[in-house]
Coordinates of C-alpha atoms and ligand atoms in Angstrom, one line a residue:
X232 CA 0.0 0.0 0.0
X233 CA 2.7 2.5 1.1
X234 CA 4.9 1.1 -2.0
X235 CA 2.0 1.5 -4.4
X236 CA 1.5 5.7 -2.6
X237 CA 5.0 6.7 -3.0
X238 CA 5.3 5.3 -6.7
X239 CA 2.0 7.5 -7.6
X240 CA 4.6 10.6 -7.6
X241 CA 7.2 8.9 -9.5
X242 CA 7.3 10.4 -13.3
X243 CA 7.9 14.1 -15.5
X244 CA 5.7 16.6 -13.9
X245 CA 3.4 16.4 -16.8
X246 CA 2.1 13.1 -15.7
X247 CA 2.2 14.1 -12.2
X248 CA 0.2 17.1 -13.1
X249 CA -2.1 15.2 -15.1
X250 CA -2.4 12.1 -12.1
X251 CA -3.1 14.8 -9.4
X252 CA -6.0 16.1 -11.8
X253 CA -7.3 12.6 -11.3
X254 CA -7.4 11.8 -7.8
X255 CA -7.9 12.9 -4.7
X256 CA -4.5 13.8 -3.9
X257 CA -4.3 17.9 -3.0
X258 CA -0.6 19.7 -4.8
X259 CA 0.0 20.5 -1.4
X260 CA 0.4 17.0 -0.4
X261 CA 2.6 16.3 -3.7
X262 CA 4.7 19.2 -2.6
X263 CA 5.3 17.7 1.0
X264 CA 6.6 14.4 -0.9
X265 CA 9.5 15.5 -3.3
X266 CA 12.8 15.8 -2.4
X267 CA 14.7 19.3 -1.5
X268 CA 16.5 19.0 -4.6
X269 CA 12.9 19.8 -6.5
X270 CA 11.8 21.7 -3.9
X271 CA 14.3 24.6 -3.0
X272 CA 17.1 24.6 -5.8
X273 CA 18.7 27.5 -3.7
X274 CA 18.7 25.9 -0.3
X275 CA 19.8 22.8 -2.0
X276 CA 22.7 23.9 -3.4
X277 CA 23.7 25.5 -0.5
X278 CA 23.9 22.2 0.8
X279 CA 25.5 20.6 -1.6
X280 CA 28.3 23.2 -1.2
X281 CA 28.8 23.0 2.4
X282 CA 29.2 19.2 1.4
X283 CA 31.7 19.7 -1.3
X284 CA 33.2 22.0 1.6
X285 CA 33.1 18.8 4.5
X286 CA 34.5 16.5 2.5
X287 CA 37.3 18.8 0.9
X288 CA 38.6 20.4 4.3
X289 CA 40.8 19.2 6.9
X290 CA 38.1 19.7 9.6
X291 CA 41.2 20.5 12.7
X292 CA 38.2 22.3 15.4
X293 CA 38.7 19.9 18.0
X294 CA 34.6 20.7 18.8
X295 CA 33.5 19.6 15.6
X296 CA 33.2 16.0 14.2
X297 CA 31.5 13.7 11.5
X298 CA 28.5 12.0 13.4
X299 CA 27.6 8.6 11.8
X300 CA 25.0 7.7 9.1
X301 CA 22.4 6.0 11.3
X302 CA 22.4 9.1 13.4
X303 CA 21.6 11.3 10.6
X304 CA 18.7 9.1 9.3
X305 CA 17.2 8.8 13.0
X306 CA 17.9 13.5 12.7
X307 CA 15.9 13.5 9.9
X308 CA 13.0 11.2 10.3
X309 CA 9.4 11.2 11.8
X310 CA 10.5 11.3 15.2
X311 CA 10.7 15.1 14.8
X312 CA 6.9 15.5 14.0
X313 CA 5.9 14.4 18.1
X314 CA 5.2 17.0 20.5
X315 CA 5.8 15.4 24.0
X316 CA 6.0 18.1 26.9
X317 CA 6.7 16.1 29.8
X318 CA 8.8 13.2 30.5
X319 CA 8.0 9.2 29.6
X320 CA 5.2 8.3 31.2
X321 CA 4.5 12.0 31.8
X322 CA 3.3 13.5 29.0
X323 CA 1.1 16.6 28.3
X324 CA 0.1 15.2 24.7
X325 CA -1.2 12.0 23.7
X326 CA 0.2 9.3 21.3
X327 CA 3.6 8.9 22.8
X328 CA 3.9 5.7 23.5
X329 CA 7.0 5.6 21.3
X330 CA 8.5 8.6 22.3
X331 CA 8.2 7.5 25.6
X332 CA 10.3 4.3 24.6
X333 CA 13.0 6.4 22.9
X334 CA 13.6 8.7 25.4
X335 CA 13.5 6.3 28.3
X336 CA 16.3 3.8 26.1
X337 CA 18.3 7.4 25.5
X338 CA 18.3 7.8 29.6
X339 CA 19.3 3.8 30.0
X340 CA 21.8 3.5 27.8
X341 CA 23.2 7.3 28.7
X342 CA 24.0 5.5 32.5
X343 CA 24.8 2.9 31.4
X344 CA 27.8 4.5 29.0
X345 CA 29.5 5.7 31.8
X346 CA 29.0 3.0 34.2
X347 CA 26.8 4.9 36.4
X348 CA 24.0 3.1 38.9
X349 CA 20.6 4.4 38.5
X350 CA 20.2 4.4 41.6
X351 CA 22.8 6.8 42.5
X352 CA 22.6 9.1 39.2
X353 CA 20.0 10.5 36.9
X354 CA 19.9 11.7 33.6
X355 CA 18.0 14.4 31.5
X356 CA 18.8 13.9 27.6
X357 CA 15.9 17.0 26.6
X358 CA 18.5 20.0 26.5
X359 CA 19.0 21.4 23.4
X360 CA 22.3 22.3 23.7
X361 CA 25.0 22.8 25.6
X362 CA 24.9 26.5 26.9
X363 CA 21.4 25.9 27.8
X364 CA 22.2 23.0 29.5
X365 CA 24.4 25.1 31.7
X366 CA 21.7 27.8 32.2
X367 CA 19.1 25.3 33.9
X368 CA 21.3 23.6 35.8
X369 CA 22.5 27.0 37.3
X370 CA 18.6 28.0 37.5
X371 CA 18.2 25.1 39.1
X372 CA 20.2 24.9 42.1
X373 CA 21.3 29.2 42.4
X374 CA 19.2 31.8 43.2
X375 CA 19.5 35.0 40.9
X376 CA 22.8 36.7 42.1
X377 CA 23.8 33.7 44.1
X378 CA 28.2 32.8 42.9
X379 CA 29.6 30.7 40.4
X380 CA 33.0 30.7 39.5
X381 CA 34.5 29.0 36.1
X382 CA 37.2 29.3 34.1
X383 CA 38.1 32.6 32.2
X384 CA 37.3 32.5 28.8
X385 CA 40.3 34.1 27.5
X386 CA 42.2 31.0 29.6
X387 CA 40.2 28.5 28.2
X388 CA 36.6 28.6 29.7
X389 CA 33.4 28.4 28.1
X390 CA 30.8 31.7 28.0
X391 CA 28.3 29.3 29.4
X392 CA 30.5 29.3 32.6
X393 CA 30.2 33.0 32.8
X394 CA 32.2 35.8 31.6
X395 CA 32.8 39.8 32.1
X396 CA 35.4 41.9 30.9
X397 CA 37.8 43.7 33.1
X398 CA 35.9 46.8 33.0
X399 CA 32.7 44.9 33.9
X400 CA 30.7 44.5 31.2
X401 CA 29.0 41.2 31.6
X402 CA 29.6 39.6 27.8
X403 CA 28.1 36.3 28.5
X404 CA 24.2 36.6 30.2
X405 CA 25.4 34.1 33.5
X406 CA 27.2 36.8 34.6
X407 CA 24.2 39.1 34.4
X408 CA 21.9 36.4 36.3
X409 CA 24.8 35.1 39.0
X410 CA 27.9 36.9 40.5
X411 CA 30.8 35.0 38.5
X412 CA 33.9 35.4 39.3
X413 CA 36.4 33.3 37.3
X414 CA 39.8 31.2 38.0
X415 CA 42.9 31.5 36.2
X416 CA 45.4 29.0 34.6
X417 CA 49.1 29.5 35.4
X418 CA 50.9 31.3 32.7
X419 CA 54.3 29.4 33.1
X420 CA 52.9 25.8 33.4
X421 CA 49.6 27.0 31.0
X422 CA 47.8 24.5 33.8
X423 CA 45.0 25.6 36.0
X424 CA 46.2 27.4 39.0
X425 CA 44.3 25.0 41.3
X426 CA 46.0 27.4 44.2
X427 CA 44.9 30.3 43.6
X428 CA 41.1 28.9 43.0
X429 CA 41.6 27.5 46.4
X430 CA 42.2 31.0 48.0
X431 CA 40.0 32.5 46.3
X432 CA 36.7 30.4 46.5
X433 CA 37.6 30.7 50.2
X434 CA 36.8 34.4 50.4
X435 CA 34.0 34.6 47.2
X436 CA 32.3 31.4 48.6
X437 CA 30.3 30.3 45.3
X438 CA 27.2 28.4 45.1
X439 CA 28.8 26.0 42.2
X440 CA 32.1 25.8 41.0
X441 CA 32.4 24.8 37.3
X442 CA 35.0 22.2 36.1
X443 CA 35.5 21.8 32.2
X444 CA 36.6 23.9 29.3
X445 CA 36.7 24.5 25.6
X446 CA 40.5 25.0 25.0
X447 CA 42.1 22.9 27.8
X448 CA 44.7 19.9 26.8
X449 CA 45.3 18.4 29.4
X450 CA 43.2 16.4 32.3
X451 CA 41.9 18.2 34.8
X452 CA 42.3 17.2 38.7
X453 CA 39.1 16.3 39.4
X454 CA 39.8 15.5 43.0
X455 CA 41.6 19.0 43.7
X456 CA 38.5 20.1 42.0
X457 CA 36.7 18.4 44.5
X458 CA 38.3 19.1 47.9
X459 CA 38.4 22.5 46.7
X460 CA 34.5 22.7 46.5
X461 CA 34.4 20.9 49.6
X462 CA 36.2 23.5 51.3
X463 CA 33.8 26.3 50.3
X464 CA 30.1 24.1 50.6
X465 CA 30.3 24.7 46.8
X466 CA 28.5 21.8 44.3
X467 CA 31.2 20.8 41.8
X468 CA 29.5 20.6 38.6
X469 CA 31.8 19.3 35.7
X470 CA 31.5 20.2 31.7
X471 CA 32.7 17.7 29.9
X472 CA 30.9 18.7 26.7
X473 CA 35.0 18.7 24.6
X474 CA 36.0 15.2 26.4
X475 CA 32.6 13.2 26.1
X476 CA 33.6 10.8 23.9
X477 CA 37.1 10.3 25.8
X478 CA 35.4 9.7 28.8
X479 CA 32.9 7.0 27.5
X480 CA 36.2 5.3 25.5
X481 CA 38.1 5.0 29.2
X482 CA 40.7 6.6 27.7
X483 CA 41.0 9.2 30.3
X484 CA 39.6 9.5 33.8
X485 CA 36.2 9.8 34.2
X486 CA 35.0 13.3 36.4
X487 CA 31.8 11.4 37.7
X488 CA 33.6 9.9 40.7
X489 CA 33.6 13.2 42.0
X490 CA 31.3 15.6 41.0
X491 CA 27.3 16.1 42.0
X492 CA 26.5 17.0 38.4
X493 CA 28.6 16.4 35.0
X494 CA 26.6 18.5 32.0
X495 CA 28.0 17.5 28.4
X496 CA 26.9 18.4 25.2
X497 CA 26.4 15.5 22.7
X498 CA 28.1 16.4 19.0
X499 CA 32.0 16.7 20.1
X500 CA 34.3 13.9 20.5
X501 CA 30.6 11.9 21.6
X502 CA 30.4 12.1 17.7
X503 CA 26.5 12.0 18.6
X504 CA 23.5 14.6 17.1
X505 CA 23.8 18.5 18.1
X506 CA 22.2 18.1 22.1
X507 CA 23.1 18.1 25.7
X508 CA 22.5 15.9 29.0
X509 CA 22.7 16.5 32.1
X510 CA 23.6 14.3 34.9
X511 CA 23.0 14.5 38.3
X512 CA 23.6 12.8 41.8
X513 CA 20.8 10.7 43.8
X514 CA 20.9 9.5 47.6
X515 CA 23.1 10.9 50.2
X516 CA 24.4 14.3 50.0
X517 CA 26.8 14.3 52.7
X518 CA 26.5 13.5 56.6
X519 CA 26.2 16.5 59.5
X520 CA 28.6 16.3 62.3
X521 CA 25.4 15.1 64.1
X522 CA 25.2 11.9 62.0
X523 CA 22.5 13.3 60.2
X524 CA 22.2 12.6 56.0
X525 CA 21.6 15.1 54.5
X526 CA 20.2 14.3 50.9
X527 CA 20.5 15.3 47.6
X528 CA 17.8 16.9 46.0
X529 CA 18.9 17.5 42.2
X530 CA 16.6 15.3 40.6
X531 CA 13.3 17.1 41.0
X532 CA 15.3 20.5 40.6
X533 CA 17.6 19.4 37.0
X534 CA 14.2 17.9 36.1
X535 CA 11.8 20.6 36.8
X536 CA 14.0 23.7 35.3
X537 CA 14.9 21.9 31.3
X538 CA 10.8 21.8 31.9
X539 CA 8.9 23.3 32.9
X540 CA 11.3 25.7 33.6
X541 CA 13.3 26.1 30.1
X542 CA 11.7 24.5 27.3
X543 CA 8.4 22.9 25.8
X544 CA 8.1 20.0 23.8
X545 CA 11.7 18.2 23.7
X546 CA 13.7 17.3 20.0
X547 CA 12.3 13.8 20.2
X548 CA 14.5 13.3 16.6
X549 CA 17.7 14.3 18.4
X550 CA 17.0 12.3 21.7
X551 CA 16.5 9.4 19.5
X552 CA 19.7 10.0 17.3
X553 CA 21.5 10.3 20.8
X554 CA 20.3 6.7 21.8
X555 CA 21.8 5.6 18.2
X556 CA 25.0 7.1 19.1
X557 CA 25.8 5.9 22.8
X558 CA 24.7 2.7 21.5
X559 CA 27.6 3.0 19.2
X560 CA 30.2 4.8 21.5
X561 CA 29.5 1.4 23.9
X562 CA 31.4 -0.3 21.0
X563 CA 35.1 -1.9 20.8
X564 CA 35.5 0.3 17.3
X565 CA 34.6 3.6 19.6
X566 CA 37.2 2.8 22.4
X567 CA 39.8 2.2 19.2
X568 CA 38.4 5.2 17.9
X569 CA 39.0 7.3 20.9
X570 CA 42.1 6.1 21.6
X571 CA 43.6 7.1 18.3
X572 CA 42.0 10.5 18.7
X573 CA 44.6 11.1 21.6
X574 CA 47.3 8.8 20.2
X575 CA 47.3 11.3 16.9
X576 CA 46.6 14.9 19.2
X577 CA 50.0 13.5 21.1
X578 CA 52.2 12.9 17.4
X579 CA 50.0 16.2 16.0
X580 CA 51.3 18.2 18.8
X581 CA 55.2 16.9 18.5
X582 CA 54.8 17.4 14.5
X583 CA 54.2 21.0 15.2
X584 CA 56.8 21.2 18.1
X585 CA 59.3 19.9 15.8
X586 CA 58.4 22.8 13.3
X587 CA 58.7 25.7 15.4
X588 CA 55.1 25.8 17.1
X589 CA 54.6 26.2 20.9
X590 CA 52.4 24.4 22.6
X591 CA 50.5 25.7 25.9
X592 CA 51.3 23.5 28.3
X593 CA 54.0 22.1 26.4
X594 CA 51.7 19.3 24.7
X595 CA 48.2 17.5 25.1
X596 CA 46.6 14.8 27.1
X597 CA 43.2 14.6 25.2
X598 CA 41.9 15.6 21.5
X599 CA 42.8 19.2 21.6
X600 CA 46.3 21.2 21.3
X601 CA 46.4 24.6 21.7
X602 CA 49.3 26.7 20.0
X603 CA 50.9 30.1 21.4
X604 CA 51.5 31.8 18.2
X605 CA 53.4 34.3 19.8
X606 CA 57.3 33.6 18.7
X607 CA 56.2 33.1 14.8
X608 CA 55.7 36.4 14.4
X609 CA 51.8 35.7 13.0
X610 CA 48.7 36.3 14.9
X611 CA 46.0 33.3 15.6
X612 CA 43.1 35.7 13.4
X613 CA 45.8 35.5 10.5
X614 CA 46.6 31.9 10.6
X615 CA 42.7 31.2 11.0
X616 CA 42.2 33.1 7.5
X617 CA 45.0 31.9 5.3
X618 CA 44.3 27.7 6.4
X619 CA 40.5 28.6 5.9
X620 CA 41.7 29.8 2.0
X621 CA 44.2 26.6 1.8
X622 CA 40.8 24.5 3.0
X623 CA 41.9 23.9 6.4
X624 CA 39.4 24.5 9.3
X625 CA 40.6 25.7 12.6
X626 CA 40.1 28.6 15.3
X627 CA 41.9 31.7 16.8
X628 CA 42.1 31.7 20.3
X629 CA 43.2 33.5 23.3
X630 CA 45.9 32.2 25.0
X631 CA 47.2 33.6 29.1
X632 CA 48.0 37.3 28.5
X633 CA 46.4 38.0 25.5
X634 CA 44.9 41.5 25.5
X635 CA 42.2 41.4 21.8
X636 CA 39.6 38.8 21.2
X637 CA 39.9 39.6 17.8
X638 CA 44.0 39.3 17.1
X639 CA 44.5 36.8 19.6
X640 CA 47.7 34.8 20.0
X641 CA 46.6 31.1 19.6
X642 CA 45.0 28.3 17.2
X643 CA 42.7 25.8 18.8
X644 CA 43.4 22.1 16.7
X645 CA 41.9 18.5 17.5
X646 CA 41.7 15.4 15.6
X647 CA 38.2 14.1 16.1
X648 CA 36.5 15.0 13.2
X649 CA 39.5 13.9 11.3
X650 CA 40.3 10.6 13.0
X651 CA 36.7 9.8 12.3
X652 CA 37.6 10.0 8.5
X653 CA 40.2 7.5 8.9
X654 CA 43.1 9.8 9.8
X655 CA 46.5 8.6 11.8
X656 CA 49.5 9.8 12.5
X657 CA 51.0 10.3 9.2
X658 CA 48.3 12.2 7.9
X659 CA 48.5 14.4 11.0
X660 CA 52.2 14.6 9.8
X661 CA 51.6 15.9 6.2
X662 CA 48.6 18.4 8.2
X663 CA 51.9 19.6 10.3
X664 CA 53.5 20.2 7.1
X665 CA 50.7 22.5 5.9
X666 CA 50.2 24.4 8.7
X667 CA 54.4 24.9 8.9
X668 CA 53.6 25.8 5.0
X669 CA 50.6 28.4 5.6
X670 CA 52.7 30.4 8.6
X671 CA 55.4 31.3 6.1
X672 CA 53.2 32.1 3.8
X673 CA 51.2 34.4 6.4
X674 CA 54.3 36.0 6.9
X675 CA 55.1 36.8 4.0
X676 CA 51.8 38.5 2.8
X677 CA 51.4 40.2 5.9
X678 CA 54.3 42.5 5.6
X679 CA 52.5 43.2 1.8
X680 CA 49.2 44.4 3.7
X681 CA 48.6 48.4 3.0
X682 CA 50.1 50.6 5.7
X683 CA 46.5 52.7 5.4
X684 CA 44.7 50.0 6.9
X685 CA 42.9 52.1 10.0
X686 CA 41.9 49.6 12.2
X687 CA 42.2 45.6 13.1
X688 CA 39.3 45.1 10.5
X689 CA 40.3 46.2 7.4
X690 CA 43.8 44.6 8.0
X691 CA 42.3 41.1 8.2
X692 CA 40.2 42.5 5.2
X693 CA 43.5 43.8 3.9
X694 CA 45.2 39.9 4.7
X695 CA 42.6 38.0 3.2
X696 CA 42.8 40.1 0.1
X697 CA 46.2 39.0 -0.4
X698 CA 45.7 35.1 0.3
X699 CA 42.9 35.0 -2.3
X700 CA 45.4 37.1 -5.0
X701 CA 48.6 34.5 -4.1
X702 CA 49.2 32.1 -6.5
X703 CA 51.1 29.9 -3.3
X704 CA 48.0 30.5 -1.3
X705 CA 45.8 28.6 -4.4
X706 CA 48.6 26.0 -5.2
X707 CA 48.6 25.1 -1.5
X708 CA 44.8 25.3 -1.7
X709 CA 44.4 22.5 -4.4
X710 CA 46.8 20.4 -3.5
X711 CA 44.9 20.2 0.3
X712 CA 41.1 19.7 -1.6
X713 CA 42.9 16.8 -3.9
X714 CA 44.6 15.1 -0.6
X715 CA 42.0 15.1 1.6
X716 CA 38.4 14.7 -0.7
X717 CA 40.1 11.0 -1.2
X718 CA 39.3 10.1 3.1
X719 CA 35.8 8.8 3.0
X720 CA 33.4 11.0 5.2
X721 CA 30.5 8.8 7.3
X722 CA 28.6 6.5 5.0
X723 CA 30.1 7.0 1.8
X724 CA 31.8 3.5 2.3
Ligands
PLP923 N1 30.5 23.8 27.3 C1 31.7 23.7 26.7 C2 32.9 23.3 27.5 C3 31.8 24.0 25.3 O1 33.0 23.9 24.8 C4 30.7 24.4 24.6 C5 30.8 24.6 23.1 O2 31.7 24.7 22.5 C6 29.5 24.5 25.3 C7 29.4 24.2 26.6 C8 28.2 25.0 24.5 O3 27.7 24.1 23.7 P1 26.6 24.5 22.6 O4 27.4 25.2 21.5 O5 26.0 23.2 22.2 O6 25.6 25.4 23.2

């Protein structure tokens, strides 16, 4: 019956024309059945660009990654069509018996991924992302102007954790709805200064302290972490939305043994649909000096702020693509895959030593290496342009000390994306190579930029110019489409 629907539209639009004049079947419902590609020529194409553009770049933004082919069929299929306010079994709509299903299998096998008892931790897998995430756990558990202190963004921190400039404008909203005041890492070692956070949380005395960033390489001391919230009443919650996937592999240590809630986002090194999850402790808070247990009460609270409190009807396509994916990060193949993410971060980062680069830190633990630009004599906003002409994808960032957002002395690099396309470590040799290849050539045409550029702007306008006009800058450019277009992306095998 379906069979004999769909092949109805089958044919030249004349004979669709002249079927639909014979049946009951309205042209609204005829145009709810083709495919994009009749549809919307423009927005198709745009996709088919930003294709083209995937599978020709060397994806190097250690956020980013190629999720699998039975997550993007699950993205795009009926699932999306169900509203389902509520929770399983809780619904304020009918006919969810198999969202209910979905979403309950998303929760089981999210526990189960990191070994966690139900009895001791819950899960919400209905955020839609991973700054939101942050905001209703905050909501949850602070009062408006109670503290939180994360790390600064410029040293690595996420704006979800909070973040005001020196003068005091409050960039990122946290920092409008909570006091924030943020940690620092140590500019010698480039690790966190776990000291100073100490002193510090002593005297501010914050409601939450926030683990986790977005330009970190190496493991974090979860149990300093945790003394150190200890010491100040404070609820540790860790953000592990860049090391997800690491975490699930076992190929670094996990930061549930010791914080009362871990919030990750699901479409990093997870390699899962764009989303978020929250987890949070059950049972036994702590005990008074009385003997009395004191419990925790996060589940009601985590629960009741994603909704009521944030959002309506959850992405019921997403949840389910996130079941598909921890189904497949409980694999053998996703421990293997994990564990060459860090094995090829590690040779990346010693490939790029051994070329001049410095690292922060000196190196990486994990999927991410951050580079201090600062002794090559090119900026990170620079570097950023001329790999994005040569089809390389990366990011400026700030590094310690760095004064503009905007010219900022480091380049964020990780290998998920490009692990997941089959790279190892002499791929990541040859990427080395182009990178070493791109800073000379950013040298070079940045002492060509016009001396009447007036301000940081029209230089980079200036800069960019000048890589589209070198014939090094387009050499360099095909030679990187040819290489890389030939490494498969998900389910092209
Ligand atoms: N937390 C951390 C540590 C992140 O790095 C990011 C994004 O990069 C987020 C939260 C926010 O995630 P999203 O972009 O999904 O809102």
């Amino acid at each position: 019956m379906l069979v004999n629907r769909l092949s109805f539209f089958r044919g030249t639009p004349t004979l669709i024309a002249s079927r639909l004049m014979s049946s009951k079947i309205s042209a609204n419902q005829a145009m709810i059945s083709k495919p994009v590609q009749e549809v919307d020529k423009e927005m198709y194409d745009i996709l088919r660009m930003e294709r083209e553009r995937q599978k020709h770049s060397i994806t190097l933004i250690p956020s980013e990654n190629f999720t699998s082919k039975s997550v993007m069929e699950l993205l795009g299929s009926e699932m999306q069509n169900k509203y389902s306010e509520g929770y399983p079994g809780r619904r304020y709509y009918g006919g969810n018996q198999f969202i209910d299903m979905a979403e309950s299998l998303c929760q089981k096998r999210a526990l189960s991924l990191y070994n966690l008892d139900p009895a001791q931790w819950g899960v919400n897998v209905q955020p839609l992302s991973g700054a939101p995430a942050n905001l209703y756990t905050y909501s949850a558990i602070m009062n408006t102007d109670d503290r939180l202190m994360g790390l600064d963004l410029p040293h690595g921190g996420h704006l979800s954790h909070g973040y005001q400039l020196p003068s005091g404008t409050k960039i990122s909203y946290i920092s409008k709805y909570f006091q924030t005041m943020p940690y620092h890492i140590d500019s010698q070692t480039g690790l966190i200064d776990y000291e100073s956070l100490s002193k510090t949380s002593k005297l501010f005395r914050p409601k939450v302290i926030v683990a986790g960033a977005s330009a970190y390489a190496r493991i974090m001391d979860c149990k300093r972490f945790r003394e150190i919230s200890d010491a100040c009443g404070a609820y540790l919650m860790f953000d592990m939305a860049h090391i997800s996937g690491l975490v699930a592999a076992g190929v670094i240590p996990s930061p549930f043994e010791y914080s009362d809630i871990v919030t990750t986002t699901t479409h990093k090194s997870l390699r899962g649909p764009r989303g978020a999850m929250i987890f949070y402790r059950k049972g036994v808070r702590k005990v008074s000096e009385k003997g009395k247990k004191i419990m925790y009460d996060l589940d009601s609270k985590i629960n009741f702020s994603v909704f009521p409190g944030h959002q309506g009807g959850p992405h019921n396509h997403t949840i389910s693509a996130l079941a598909v994916a921890l189904k497949q990060a409980a694999t053998p193949e996703f421990k293997e895959y994990q564990a060459s993410v860090i094995t090829n971060a590690k040779h990346f980062g010693e490939e790029l030593i051994k070329r001049g680069f410095n690292l922060v830190s000196g190196g990486t633990d994990t999927h991410l290496i951050l580079i201090n630009l600062s002794n090559l004599g090119i900026d990170g906003a620079r570097l950023e342009t001329i790999l994005e002409k040569i089809n390389i994808a990366a990011n400026k960032n700030t590094v310690p000390n760095d004064k503009s957002a905007l010219f900022p002395s480091g380049l964020r690099v990780g290998t998920p994306a490009m692990t997941t396309r089959g790279f190892g470590v002499d791929e990541f040799t040859q990427v080395a190579e182009f990178m070493s290849r791109a800073v000379k050539l950013a040298i070079g045409l940045k002492s060509q930029e016009s001396p009447d550029a007036a301000d940081n702007r029209s230089k980079l306008a200036n800069f960019r110019q000048l890589c589209e006009e070198s014939t090094q800058v387009q050499e360099l450019s095909a030679q990187v489409y040819e290489w890389v277009g030939k490494y498969p992306v998900p389910g092209e095998l």
